[in-house]
Coordinates of C-alpha atoms in Angstrom, one line a residue:
X1 CA -35.8 41.5 -12.0
X2 CA -36.4 38.7 -14.5
X3 CA -39.6 37.6 -16.2
X4 CA -40.2 34.7 -13.9
X5 CA -40.1 36.9 -10.8
X6 CA -42.6 39.3 -12.4
X7 CA -44.9 36.5 -13.3
X8 CA -44.7 35.2 -9.6
X9 CA -45.5 38.7 -8.4
X10 CA -48.5 38.8 -10.7
X11 CA -49.7 35.3 -9.6
X12 CA -49.2 36.2 -5.9
X13 CA -51.2 39.4 -6.4
X14 CA -54.1 37.3 -7.9
X15 CA -53.8 34.8 -5.0
X16 CA -54.1 37.6 -2.5
X17 CA -57.1 39.1 -4.3
X18 CA -59.1 35.8 -4.6
X19 CA -61.0 36.5 -1.3
X20 CA -62.4 39.6 -3.0
X21 CA -63.5 37.7 -6.1
X22 CA -65.8 35.2 -4.4
X23 CA -68.2 37.4 -2.4
X24 CA -70.4 38.7 -5.3
X25 CA -70.8 35.2 -6.7
X26 CA -71.6 33.8 -3.3
X27 CA -74.1 36.7 -2.7
X28 CA -76.1 35.4 -5.6
X29 CA -76.3 32.0 -3.9
X30 CA -77.1 33.3 -0.4
X31 CA -79.4 36.1 -1.8
X32 CA -83.0 36.6 -1.1
X33 CA -85.0 37.9 1.8
X34 CA -85.0 41.5 3.1
X35 CA -83.7 44.0 0.6
X36 CA -80.9 46.3 1.7
X37 CA -82.9 49.3 0.7
X38 CA -86.1 47.9 2.2
X39 CA -87.9 48.6 -1.1
X40 CA -87.4 52.4 -0.7
X41 CA -86.8 54.9 -3.4
X42 CA -84.6 58.0 -3.6
X43 CA -85.5 60.7 -6.1
X44 CA -88.0 58.5 -7.8
X45 CA -85.7 55.5 -8.3
X46 CA -85.0 52.4 -6.1
X47 CA -81.9 53.0 -4.0
X48 CA -80.2 49.6 -4.8
X49 CA -83.0 47.4 -6.3
X50 CA -84.3 43.9 -5.6
X51 CA -81.0 42.3 -6.4
X52 CA -79.3 43.4 -3.1
X53 CA -80.4 41.7 0.1
X54 CA -78.9 41.6 3.6
X55 CA -78.6 37.8 3.4
X56 CA -76.6 38.1 0.1
X57 CA -74.5 40.9 1.4
X58 CA -73.4 39.1 4.6
X59 CA -73.4 35.6 3.0
X60 CA -71.1 36.8 0.2
X61 CA -68.8 38.7 2.5
X62 CA -68.4 35.9 5.0
X63 CA -67.8 33.4 2.1
X64 CA -64.9 35.5 1.0
X65 CA -63.5 35.5 4.5
X66 CA -63.8 31.8 4.9
X67 CA -62.3 31.2 1.5
X68 CA -59.4 33.5 2.5
X69 CA -58.8 31.5 5.6
X70 CA -58.7 28.3 3.5
X71 CA -56.0 30.0 1.3
X72 CA -54.1 31.0 4.4
X73 CA -54.3 27.4 5.7
X74 CA -53.0 26.2 2.4
X75 CA -50.0 28.6 2.5
X76 CA -49.4 27.6 6.2
X77 CA -49.2 23.9 5.1
X78 CA -46.4 24.8 2.8
X79 CA -44.5 26.6 5.5
X80 CA -45.0 30.2 4.5
X81 CA -44.4 32.5 7.5
X82 CA -46.2 35.5 5.9
X83 CA -49.0 33.3 4.4
X84 CA -47.8 34.1 0.9
X85 CA -48.3 37.8 1.4
X86 CA -51.3 38.0 3.7
X87 CA -49.0 38.8 6.6
X88 CA -49.2 38.0 10.4
X89 CA -52.4 35.9 11.2
X90 CA -54.5 38.5 13.0
X91 CA -53.8 41.3 10.6
X92 CA -54.5 39.0 7.7
X93 CA -58.0 38.2 9.1
X94 CA -58.5 42.0 9.0
X95 CA -57.3 42.1 5.4
X96 CA -59.7 39.3 4.5
X97 CA -62.6 41.2 6.0
X98 CA -61.6 44.3 4.2
X99 CA -61.3 42.6 0.8
X100 CA -64.5 40.7 1.2
X101 CA -66.7 43.4 2.7
X102 CA -65.1 45.9 0.3
X103 CA -66.0 43.8 -2.7
X104 CA -69.7 43.6 -1.7
X105 CA -69.7 47.3 -0.8
X106 CA -68.2 48.1 -4.2
X107 CA -70.9 46.1 -5.9
X108 CA -73.6 47.9 -3.8
X109 CA -72.1 51.2 -4.9
X110 CA -72.3 49.9 -8.5
X111 CA -76.0 49.1 -8.1
X112 CA -76.6 52.6 -6.6
X113 CA -74.9 54.2 -9.6
X114 CA -76.8 52.0 -12.1
X115 CA -80.1 53.0 -10.5
X116 CA -79.1 56.7 -10.8
X117 CA -78.3 56.2 -14.4
X118 CA -81.8 54.7 -14.9
X119 CA -80.5 51.2 -15.6
X120 CA -82.7 48.4 -14.4
X121 CA -81.5 45.3 -12.5
X122 CA -79.6 43.1 -14.9
X123 CA -78.9 45.7 -17.6
X124 CA -75.4 45.9 -18.8
X125 CA -73.1 48.6 -17.5
X126 CA -69.7 47.9 -19.1
X127 CA -66.7 48.7 -16.9
X128 CA -68.9 49.3 -13.9
X129 CA -70.1 45.7 -13.8
X130 CA -66.6 44.3 -14.0
X131 CA -64.7 46.7 -11.7
X132 CA -67.1 48.0 -9.0
X133 CA -66.1 45.2 -6.6
X134 CA -62.4 45.6 -7.5
X135 CA -62.5 49.3 -6.6
X136 CA -64.5 48.6 -3.4
X137 CA -62.1 45.9 -2.3
X138 CA -59.0 48.0 -2.9
X139 CA -60.5 51.2 -1.4
X140 CA -61.7 49.5 1.9
X141 CA -58.5 47.5 2.3
X142 CA -56.3 50.6 1.5
X143 CA -58.3 52.5 4.1
X144 CA -57.4 50.1 6.9
X145 CA -54.2 48.4 5.6
X146 CA -52.6 51.0 3.3
X147 CA -49.1 49.5 3.8
X148 CA -50.3 46.0 2.7
X149 CA -52.0 47.4 -0.4
X150 CA -48.9 49.5 -1.3
X151 CA -46.5 46.6 -0.7
X152 CA -48.5 44.0 -2.7
X153 CA -50.0 46.1 -5.6
X154 CA -48.2 49.4 -6.0
X155 CA -44.5 49.3 -4.9
X156 CA -42.0 48.7 -7.6
X157 CA -42.8 45.6 -9.8
X158 CA -45.8 44.8 -7.6
X159 CA -47.7 47.2 -9.8
X160 CA -47.6 44.4 -12.4
X161 CA -50.0 42.4 -10.0
X162 CA -52.5 45.3 -10.0
X163 CA -52.3 45.6 -13.8
X164 CA -52.7 41.8 -14.2
X165 CA -55.8 41.8 -12.0
X166 CA -57.4 44.7 -14.0
X167 CA -56.6 43.1 -17.3
X168 CA -57.9 39.6 -16.5
X169 CA -60.9 40.7 -14.4
X170 CA -63.1 41.3 -17.5
X171 CA -62.6 37.7 -18.7
X172 CA -63.0 36.2 -15.3
X173 CA -66.2 38.3 -14.6
X174 CA -67.7 37.3 -17.9
X175 CA -66.9 33.6 -17.4
X176 CA -68.3 33.4 -13.9
X177 CA -71.5 35.2 -15.0
X178 CA -72.0 32.7 -17.9
X179 CA -71.6 29.8 -15.5
X180 CA -74.1 31.4 -13.1
X181 CA -76.5 31.9 -16.0
X182 CA -76.2 28.3 -17.2
X183 CA -76.7 27.1 -13.6
X184 CA -79.9 29.1 -13.4
X185 CA -78.6 31.4 -10.7
X186 CA -78.6 34.5 -12.9
X187 CA -81.2 35.8 -15.3
X188 CA -78.6 37.3 -17.7
X189 CA -75.2 36.0 -18.8
X190 CA -73.4 39.3 -18.1

């Protein structure tokens, strides 16, 4: 395996993971309304906090699915039978749903952990802030499509795609949050 092939594997892994990267940003845009925890507390602390709403949860997840379908459409235009790694059409719709809903579920778990640690909404939680959605997306997708996750992110040189995602996610997360802050969509630039 030469360097060009490894770089292509890494870029393809990023391409396949893009539908998991959009939902949390889209959730900010769609957010508001009824809170997921309905304002309830557990052991004296809010379960998730005011930043997590049903509208944001579903708006974010469905945005990731729609974005993934657009990516699949792009790959179909270029004649890719496996949609550049997403696989047969009906299973790739399931993969998109797992990646997208897994991302928002991972973010929800991150909010739960932050509340248990006594951190308020918007407070920094390094590592957790950058990787909660990544872990959620991979866990939910691996639960329903383990062969797909294994083939694209673990098997042989495909591990380079997983490492690439983990390495660049910090910079991507930070950049997107700064943009959201400057657009007035976020109260903090982290």
